[in-house]
Amino acid sequence: MRMKMYLALALGLLSISLCINAKCDLTGQWQNDLGSNMTVYVDKNGLIVGKYRTAVSTTNKTILESPLVGYQQSSVLPTFGFTVMWQFTNVITVFTGQCFRNETGQVLQTTWLLREESSDAQHNWMQTRVGFNVFYQIP
Ligand code: BTN
């Protein structure tokens, strides 16, 4: 009986450790701390393609789902970068970050730069915003 308990415990610990040490992969559905959603596919070369629906906007325009493209490294906890070309405004956002694992699953820690268009080069200095988002995988 005690042997069976030890065996079950060992198997449990092994599966937790296998899960934590498994390769992070961006393929799947994600939601960030602002409530934005994205669906991503990563091919064998690390090319990322996907779509992004932001929950917030710098404009009053109707939010549209927008495409994203980028690259993911192939390491265990890979760094990545992708660009979202917004379909409802002349803004581009680039995200860069790293995929981590915790007890609940995969987490993406990102930093972004959002560039707004200006008709006047004098305004260049104030056209770029920076921020951070954490993405959690949707099962
Ligand atoms: C815009 O309204 O200017 C385009 C959409 C910008 C949404 C930004 S991108 C960074 C941040 N993270 C999100 O999920 N949404 C905002």
Short mmCIF file of N, CA and C and ligand atoms in Angstrom, two decimals:
data_model
loop_
_atom_site.label_atom_id
_atom_site.label_comp_id
_atom_site.label_asym_id
_atom_site.label_seq_id
_atom_site.Cartn_x
_atom_site.Cartn_y
_atom_site.Cartn_z
N MET A 1 0.84 -1.21 0.00
CA MET A 1 0.00 0.00 0.00
C MET A 1 0.87 1.26 0.00
N ARG A 2 1.89 1.26 0.93
CA ARG A 2 2.77 2.42 1.02
C ARG A 2 3.58 2.59 -0.27
N MET A 3 3.97 1.44 -0.85
CA MET A 3 4.73 1.45 -2.11
C MET A 3 3.93 2.14 -3.22
N LYS A 4 2.62 1.82 -3.27
CA LYS A 4 1.73 2.40 -4.29
C LYS A 4 1.63 3.91 -4.11
N MET A 5 1.58 4.33 -2.84
CA MET A 5 1.49 5.78 -2.55
C MET A 5 2.74 6.50 -3.03
N TYR A 6 3.93 5.90 -2.74
CA TYR A 6 5.20 6.51 -3.17
C TYR A 6 5.25 6.60 -4.69
N LEU A 7 4.78 5.53 -5.33
CA LEU A 7 4.79 5.48 -6.79
C LEU A 7 3.90 6.58 -7.38
N ALA A 8 2.71 6.74 -6.80
CA ALA A 8 1.78 7.76 -7.28
C ALA A 8 2.36 9.15 -7.08
N LEU A 9 3.02 9.36 -5.92
CA LEU A 9 3.64 10.65 -5.62
C LEU A 9 4.76 10.94 -6.62
N ALA A 10 5.60 9.91 -6.87
CA ALA A 10 6.71 10.08 -7.81
C ALA A 10 6.20 10.42 -9.21
N LEU A 11 5.15 9.71 -9.63
CA LEU A 11 4.57 9.97 -10.96
C LEU A 11 4.00 11.38 -11.05
N GLY A 12 3.36 11.80 -9.97
CA GLY A 12 2.79 13.16 -9.92
C GLY A 12 3.89 14.20 -10.06
N LEU A 13 4.98 14.02 -9.27
CA LEU A 13 6.09 14.97 -9.32
C LEU A 13 6.73 14.99 -10.70
N LEU A 14 6.86 13.78 -11.29
CA LEU A 14 7.46 13.67 -12.62
C LEU A 14 6.63 14.42 -13.66
N SER A 15 5.31 14.23 -13.59
CA SER A 15 4.47 14.90 -14.60
C SER A 15 4.48 16.41 -14.40
N ILE A 16 4.53 16.89 -13.14
CA ILE A 16 4.61 18.35 -12.91
C ILE A 16 5.92 18.87 -13.50
N SER A 17 7.03 18.13 -13.22
CA SER A 17 8.33 18.58 -13.71
C SER A 17 8.40 18.54 -15.24
N LEU A 18 7.81 17.50 -15.86
CA LEU A 18 7.79 17.41 -17.33
C LEU A 18 7.02 18.59 -17.91
N CYS A 19 5.90 18.91 -17.24
CA CYS A 19 5.05 20.00 -17.71
C CYS A 19 5.79 21.33 -17.62
N ILE A 20 6.47 21.57 -16.49
CA ILE A 20 7.16 22.85 -16.30
C ILE A 20 8.36 22.96 -17.25
N ASN A 21 9.02 21.80 -17.56
CA ASN A 21 10.20 21.86 -18.42
C ASN A 21 9.89 21.72 -19.91
N ALA A 22 8.61 21.51 -20.26
CA ALA A 22 8.25 21.38 -21.67
C ALA A 22 8.47 22.71 -22.38
N LYS A 23 8.70 22.61 -23.71
CA LYS A 23 8.93 23.82 -24.51
C LYS A 23 7.71 24.73 -24.53
N CYS A 24 7.94 26.00 -24.31
CA CYS A 24 6.88 26.99 -24.46
C CYS A 24 6.61 27.19 -25.95
N ASP A 25 5.36 27.40 -26.30
CA ASP A 25 5.00 27.57 -27.71
C ASP A 25 3.84 28.56 -27.78
N LEU A 26 3.95 29.51 -28.68
CA LEU A 26 2.91 30.55 -28.75
C LEU A 26 1.65 30.08 -29.45
N THR A 27 1.72 28.93 -30.12
CA THR A 27 0.54 28.46 -30.84
C THR A 27 -0.64 28.29 -29.88
N GLY A 28 -1.75 28.93 -30.21
CA GLY A 28 -2.94 28.81 -29.37
C GLY A 28 -3.66 30.13 -29.20
N GLN A 29 -4.56 30.13 -28.21
CA GLN A 29 -5.36 31.33 -27.95
C GLN A 29 -4.92 31.97 -26.64
N TRP A 30 -4.88 33.29 -26.65
CA TRP A 30 -4.34 34.04 -25.51
C TRP A 30 -5.23 35.22 -25.16
N GLN A 31 -5.21 35.56 -23.86
CA GLN A 31 -5.89 36.78 -23.42
C GLN A 31 -4.94 37.55 -22.51
N ASN A 32 -4.88 38.88 -22.68
CA ASN A 32 -3.96 39.64 -21.84
C ASN A 32 -4.67 40.35 -20.68
N ASP A 33 -3.91 41.07 -19.90
CA ASP A 33 -4.41 41.74 -18.69
C ASP A 33 -5.38 42.88 -19.01
N LEU A 34 -5.48 43.30 -20.26
CA LEU A 34 -6.46 44.31 -20.65
C LEU A 34 -7.75 43.68 -21.18
N GLY A 35 -7.71 42.34 -21.36
CA GLY A 35 -8.86 41.64 -21.92
C GLY A 35 -8.79 41.47 -23.42
N SER A 36 -7.65 41.84 -24.04
CA SER A 36 -7.47 41.64 -25.48
C SER A 36 -7.22 40.17 -25.76
N ASN A 37 -7.67 39.73 -26.96
CA ASN A 37 -7.52 38.32 -27.34
C ASN A 37 -6.69 38.19 -28.60
N MET A 38 -5.90 37.12 -28.67
CA MET A 38 -5.22 36.82 -29.93
C MET A 38 -5.15 35.32 -30.13
N THR A 39 -5.16 34.96 -31.41
CA THR A 39 -5.01 33.56 -31.81
C THR A 39 -3.77 33.50 -32.68
N VAL A 40 -2.86 32.57 -32.34
CA VAL A 40 -1.55 32.55 -32.95
C VAL A 40 -1.21 31.14 -33.43
N TYR A 41 -0.53 31.10 -34.58
CA TYR A 41 0.02 29.83 -35.06
C TYR A 41 1.51 30.04 -35.35
N VAL A 42 2.35 29.12 -34.87
CA VAL A 42 3.79 29.21 -35.12
C VAL A 42 4.21 28.01 -35.96
N ASP A 43 4.86 28.27 -37.12
CA ASP A 43 5.26 27.13 -37.98
C ASP A 43 6.63 26.60 -37.55
N LYS A 44 7.14 25.59 -38.28
CA LYS A 44 8.38 24.89 -37.86
C LYS A 44 9.61 25.81 -37.95
N ASN A 45 9.51 26.90 -38.69
CA ASN A 45 10.63 27.85 -38.79
C ASN A 45 10.53 29.00 -37.78
N GLY A 46 9.50 28.94 -36.96
CA GLY A 46 9.33 29.98 -35.94
C GLY A 46 8.53 31.18 -36.43
N LEU A 47 8.01 31.08 -37.65
CA LEU A 47 7.20 32.19 -38.17
C LEU A 47 5.84 32.22 -37.47
N ILE A 48 5.50 33.38 -36.95
CA ILE A 48 4.22 33.55 -36.25
C ILE A 48 3.22 34.24 -37.17
N VAL A 49 2.03 33.68 -37.27
CA VAL A 49 0.93 34.40 -37.92
C VAL A 49 -0.28 34.29 -37.00
N GLY A 50 -1.10 35.34 -37.04
CA GLY A 50 -2.27 35.28 -36.18
C GLY A 50 -3.17 36.48 -36.33
N LYS A 51 -4.14 36.55 -35.43
CA LYS A 51 -5.08 37.68 -35.45
C LYS A 51 -5.27 38.18 -34.02
N TYR A 52 -5.55 39.47 -33.93
CA TYR A 52 -5.57 40.15 -32.63
C TYR A 52 -6.85 40.97 -32.54
N ARG A 53 -7.56 40.82 -31.43
CA ARG A 53 -8.71 41.70 -31.17
C ARG A 53 -8.44 42.43 -29.86
N THR A 54 -8.16 43.73 -30.01
CA THR A 54 -7.85 44.52 -28.81
C THR A 54 -9.13 44.86 -28.05
N ALA A 55 -9.03 44.94 -26.73
CA ALA A 55 -10.18 45.31 -25.90
C ALA A 55 -10.22 46.82 -25.69
N VAL A 56 -9.11 47.50 -26.01
CA VAL A 56 -9.02 48.95 -25.78
C VAL A 56 -8.47 49.61 -27.04
N SER A 57 -8.68 50.92 -27.14
CA SER A 57 -8.21 51.63 -28.34
C SER A 57 -7.85 53.06 -27.99
N THR A 58 -6.96 53.64 -28.79
CA THR A 58 -6.63 55.07 -28.65
C THR A 58 -7.65 55.92 -29.41
N THR A 59 -8.56 55.27 -30.15
CA THR A 59 -9.53 56.00 -30.98
C THR A 59 -10.96 55.68 -30.53
N ASN A 60 -11.92 56.39 -31.15
CA ASN A 60 -13.33 56.07 -30.91
C ASN A 60 -13.89 55.19 -32.02
N LYS A 61 -13.00 54.76 -32.93
CA LYS A 61 -13.46 53.97 -34.08
C LYS A 61 -13.87 52.56 -33.64
N THR A 62 -14.68 51.93 -34.47
CA THR A 62 -15.08 50.55 -34.18
C THR A 62 -13.86 49.64 -34.30
N ILE A 63 -13.63 48.87 -33.27
CA ILE A 63 -12.46 47.98 -33.25
C ILE A 63 -12.69 46.80 -34.19
N LEU A 64 -11.66 46.53 -35.02
CA LEU A 64 -11.73 45.38 -35.93
C LEU A 64 -10.61 44.41 -35.60
N GLU A 65 -10.87 43.14 -35.82
CA GLU A 65 -9.84 42.12 -35.68
C GLU A 65 -8.70 42.44 -36.66
N SER A 66 -7.46 42.29 -36.23
CA SER A 66 -6.32 42.73 -37.04
C SER A 66 -5.25 41.66 -37.11
N PRO A 67 -4.52 41.60 -38.26
CA PRO A 67 -3.53 40.53 -38.43
C PRO A 67 -2.22 40.84 -37.70
N LEU A 68 -1.53 39.78 -37.34
CA LEU A 68 -0.20 39.92 -36.74
C LEU A 68 0.76 38.94 -37.39
N VAL A 69 2.04 39.35 -37.49
CA VAL A 69 3.10 38.46 -37.99
C VAL A 69 4.36 38.69 -37.16
N GLY A 70 5.17 37.64 -37.03
CA GLY A 70 6.40 37.80 -36.27
C GLY A 70 7.22 36.53 -36.28
N TYR A 71 8.15 36.45 -35.34
CA TYR A 71 9.00 35.26 -35.19
C TYR A 71 9.14 34.88 -33.74
N GLN A 72 9.24 33.55 -33.53
CA GLN A 72 9.50 33.01 -32.20
C GLN A 72 10.77 32.17 -32.28
N GLN A 73 11.68 32.32 -31.32
CA GLN A 73 12.86 31.45 -31.24
C GLN A 73 12.41 30.03 -30.88
N SER A 74 13.34 29.04 -31.04
CA SER A 74 12.91 27.65 -30.82
C SER A 74 13.45 27.09 -29.51
N SER A 75 13.87 27.94 -28.59
CA SER A 75 14.41 27.47 -27.30
C SER A 75 13.28 27.04 -26.35
N VAL A 76 13.64 26.59 -25.18
CA VAL A 76 12.64 26.08 -24.22
C VAL A 76 11.74 27.22 -23.72
N LEU A 77 12.34 28.35 -23.43
CA LEU A 77 11.58 29.53 -22.99
C LEU A 77 11.83 30.65 -24.01
N PRO A 78 11.21 30.54 -25.17
CA PRO A 78 11.61 31.38 -26.31
C PRO A 78 11.23 32.86 -26.21
N THR A 79 12.12 33.67 -26.74
CA THR A 79 11.81 35.09 -26.98
C THR A 79 11.07 35.17 -28.31
N PHE A 80 10.35 36.24 -28.50
CA PHE A 80 9.57 36.41 -29.73
C PHE A 80 9.31 37.88 -29.98
N GLY A 81 8.89 38.16 -31.19
CA GLY A 81 8.44 39.51 -31.53
C GLY A 81 7.38 39.41 -32.61
N PHE A 82 6.37 40.25 -32.52
CA PHE A 82 5.37 40.29 -33.60
C PHE A 82 4.81 41.71 -33.73
N THR A 83 4.29 41.96 -34.92
CA THR A 83 3.73 43.27 -35.26
C THR A 83 2.25 43.12 -35.54
N VAL A 84 1.45 44.02 -35.00
CA VAL A 84 0.02 44.04 -35.31
C VAL A 84 -0.26 45.24 -36.20
N MET A 85 -0.85 44.97 -37.36
CA MET A 85 -1.24 46.06 -38.26
C MET A 85 -2.74 46.28 -38.07
N TRP A 86 -3.09 47.33 -37.35
CA TRP A 86 -4.49 47.57 -37.01
C TRP A 86 -5.30 47.90 -38.26
N GLN A 87 -6.44 47.28 -38.37
CA GLN A 87 -7.29 47.43 -39.57
C GLN A 87 -8.26 48.59 -39.48
N PHE A 88 -8.32 49.25 -38.33
CA PHE A 88 -9.30 50.33 -38.17
C PHE A 88 -8.68 51.70 -37.91
N THR A 89 -7.33 51.75 -37.93
CA THR A 89 -6.63 53.01 -37.68
C THR A 89 -5.20 52.87 -38.19
N ASN A 90 -4.56 54.00 -38.51
CA ASN A 90 -3.21 53.96 -39.08
C ASN A 90 -2.14 53.83 -37.99
N VAL A 91 -2.32 52.86 -37.17
CA VAL A 91 -1.41 52.63 -36.04
C VAL A 91 -0.77 51.26 -36.22
N ILE A 92 0.50 51.17 -35.81
CA ILE A 92 1.19 49.86 -35.78
C ILE A 92 1.65 49.63 -34.34
N THR A 93 1.49 48.41 -33.86
CA THR A 93 2.07 48.06 -32.55
C THR A 93 3.03 46.89 -32.73
N VAL A 94 4.21 47.01 -32.12
CA VAL A 94 5.14 45.87 -32.10
C VAL A 94 5.25 45.37 -30.66
N PHE A 95 5.17 44.07 -30.53
CA PHE A 95 5.31 43.41 -29.22
C PHE A 95 6.59 42.59 -29.23
N THR A 96 7.35 42.62 -28.14
CA THR A 96 8.44 41.68 -27.97
C THR A 96 8.34 41.11 -26.56
N GLY A 97 8.79 39.87 -26.41
CA GLY A 97 8.63 39.28 -25.08
C GLY A 97 9.22 37.90 -24.98
N GLN A 98 8.83 37.22 -23.92
CA GLN A 98 9.32 35.86 -23.68
C GLN A 98 8.19 35.01 -23.10
N CYS A 99 8.22 33.73 -23.50
CA CYS A 99 7.24 32.76 -23.00
C CYS A 99 7.81 32.07 -21.76
N PHE A 100 7.04 32.06 -20.69
CA PHE A 100 7.43 31.37 -19.45
C PHE A 100 6.37 30.33 -19.10
N ARG A 101 6.72 29.46 -18.17
CA ARG A 101 5.75 28.47 -17.68
C ARG A 101 5.60 28.63 -16.18
N ASN A 102 4.38 28.51 -15.69
CA ASN A 102 4.18 28.42 -14.24
C ASN A 102 3.25 27.24 -13.95
N GLU A 103 2.79 27.14 -12.72
CA GLU A 103 1.96 25.97 -12.33
C GLU A 103 0.67 25.92 -13.14
N THR A 104 0.18 27.09 -13.57
CA THR A 104 -1.11 27.09 -14.27
C THR A 104 -0.96 26.96 -15.79
N GLY A 105 0.24 27.14 -16.33
CA GLY A 105 0.41 27.02 -17.79
C GLY A 105 1.42 28.01 -18.33
N GLN A 106 1.23 28.39 -19.59
CA GLN A 106 2.18 29.27 -20.26
C GLN A 106 1.75 30.74 -20.08
N VAL A 107 2.75 31.58 -19.93
CA VAL A 107 2.50 33.02 -19.73
C VAL A 107 3.46 33.78 -20.65
N LEU A 108 2.94 34.80 -21.34
CA LEU A 108 3.79 35.64 -22.18
C LEU A 108 3.98 37.00 -21.50
N GLN A 109 5.22 37.33 -21.23
CA GLN A 109 5.55 38.65 -20.67
C GLN A 109 6.00 39.51 -21.84
N THR A 110 5.30 40.59 -22.10
CA THR A 110 5.62 41.39 -23.29
C THR A 110 5.80 42.88 -22.96
N THR A 111 6.54 43.50 -23.86
CA THR A 111 6.67 44.96 -23.90
C THR A 111 6.24 45.40 -25.29
N TRP A 112 5.51 46.49 -25.39
CA TRP A 112 5.07 46.94 -26.73
C TRP A 112 5.40 48.40 -26.97
N LEU A 113 5.49 48.69 -28.28
CA LEU A 113 5.62 50.08 -28.74
C LEU A 113 4.46 50.31 -29.70
N LEU A 114 3.71 51.36 -29.49
CA LEU A 114 2.58 51.70 -30.35
C LEU A 114 2.90 53.02 -31.04
N ARG A 115 2.89 52.96 -32.38
CA ARG A 115 3.24 54.15 -33.15
C ARG A 115 1.99 54.72 -33.80
N GLU A 116 1.71 55.99 -33.50
CA GLU A 116 0.60 56.70 -34.15
C GLU A 116 1.15 57.57 -35.27
N GLU A 117 0.35 57.72 -36.33
CA GLU A 117 0.78 58.53 -37.47
C GLU A 117 0.60 60.01 -37.17
N SER A 118 1.50 60.81 -37.77
CA SER A 118 1.35 62.25 -37.67
C SER A 118 1.60 62.87 -39.04
N SER A 119 0.90 63.94 -39.35
CA SER A 119 1.12 64.62 -40.64
C SER A 119 2.24 65.65 -40.48
N ASP A 120 2.75 65.80 -39.29
CA ASP A 120 3.72 66.85 -39.01
C ASP A 120 4.94 66.26 -38.29
N ALA A 121 6.12 66.33 -38.95
CA ALA A 121 7.34 65.76 -38.36
C ALA A 121 7.70 66.43 -37.03
N GLN A 122 7.20 67.63 -36.84
CA GLN A 122 7.44 68.33 -35.56
C GLN A 122 6.85 67.54 -34.38
N HIS A 123 5.83 66.72 -34.69
CA HIS A 123 5.16 65.95 -33.63
C HIS A 123 5.76 64.57 -33.43
N ASN A 124 6.82 64.27 -34.19
CA ASN A 124 7.41 62.92 -34.13
C ASN A 124 7.71 62.46 -32.70
N TRP A 125 8.20 63.37 -31.90
CA TRP A 125 8.64 63.02 -30.55
C TRP A 125 7.52 62.43 -29.67
N MET A 126 6.27 62.74 -30.01
CA MET A 126 5.18 62.30 -29.12
C MET A 126 4.29 61.23 -29.75
N GLN A 127 4.77 60.59 -30.79
CA GLN A 127 3.90 59.66 -31.52
C GLN A 127 4.03 58.20 -31.07
N THR A 128 4.95 57.92 -30.16
CA THR A 128 5.19 56.52 -29.77
C THR A 128 4.91 56.31 -28.28
N ARG A 129 4.08 55.29 -28.01
CA ARG A 129 3.79 54.92 -26.61
C ARG A 129 4.47 53.60 -26.30
N VAL A 130 4.76 53.38 -25.05
CA VAL A 130 5.36 52.10 -24.63
C VAL A 130 4.52 51.53 -23.48
N GLY A 131 4.45 50.21 -23.43
CA GLY A 131 3.70 49.59 -22.35
C GLY A 131 4.04 48.11 -22.20
N PHE A 132 3.36 47.48 -21.29
CA PHE A 132 3.61 46.07 -20.97
C PHE A 132 2.28 45.33 -20.94
N ASN A 133 2.30 44.10 -21.42
CA ASN A 133 1.12 43.22 -21.30
C ASN A 133 1.56 41.82 -20.91
N VAL A 134 0.73 41.17 -20.11
CA VAL A 134 0.94 39.76 -19.77
C VAL A 134 -0.20 38.98 -20.41
N PHE A 135 0.14 37.95 -21.17
CA PHE A 135 -0.86 37.12 -21.85
C PHE A 135 -0.94 35.76 -21.17
N TYR A 136 -2.17 35.27 -20.98
CA TYR A 136 -2.40 33.94 -20.39
C TYR A 136 -3.08 33.07 -21.44
N GLN A 137 -2.66 31.82 -21.50
CA GLN A 137 -3.21 30.92 -22.51
C GLN A 137 -4.64 30.54 -22.15
N ILE A 138 -5.52 30.58 -23.15
CA ILE A 138 -6.91 30.15 -22.94
C ILE A 138 -6.97 28.67 -23.31
N PRO A 139 -7.40 27.83 -22.37
CA PRO A 139 -7.39 26.38 -22.65
C PRO A 139 -8.36 26.00 -23.77
C1 BTN B 1 -5.35 51.90 -31.52
O1 BTN B 1 -6.45 52.07 -31.03
O2 BTN B 1 -4.50 52.82 -31.58
C2 BTN B 1 -4.98 50.56 -32.06
C3 BTN B 1 -5.15 49.50 -31.04
C4 BTN B 1 -4.08 49.58 -29.97
C5 BTN B 1 -4.30 48.61 -28.85
C6 BTN B 1 -3.14 48.61 -27.87
S1 BTN B 1 -1.74 47.73 -28.46
C7 BTN B 1 -1.02 47.74 -26.88
C8 BTN B 1 -2.14 47.54 -25.88
N1 BTN B 1 -2.38 46.14 -25.66
C9 BTN B 1 -3.57 45.77 -26.08
O3 BTN B 1 -4.01 44.60 -26.00
N2 BTN B 1 -4.23 46.80 -26.62
C10 BTN B 1 -3.45 48.00 -26.52
#
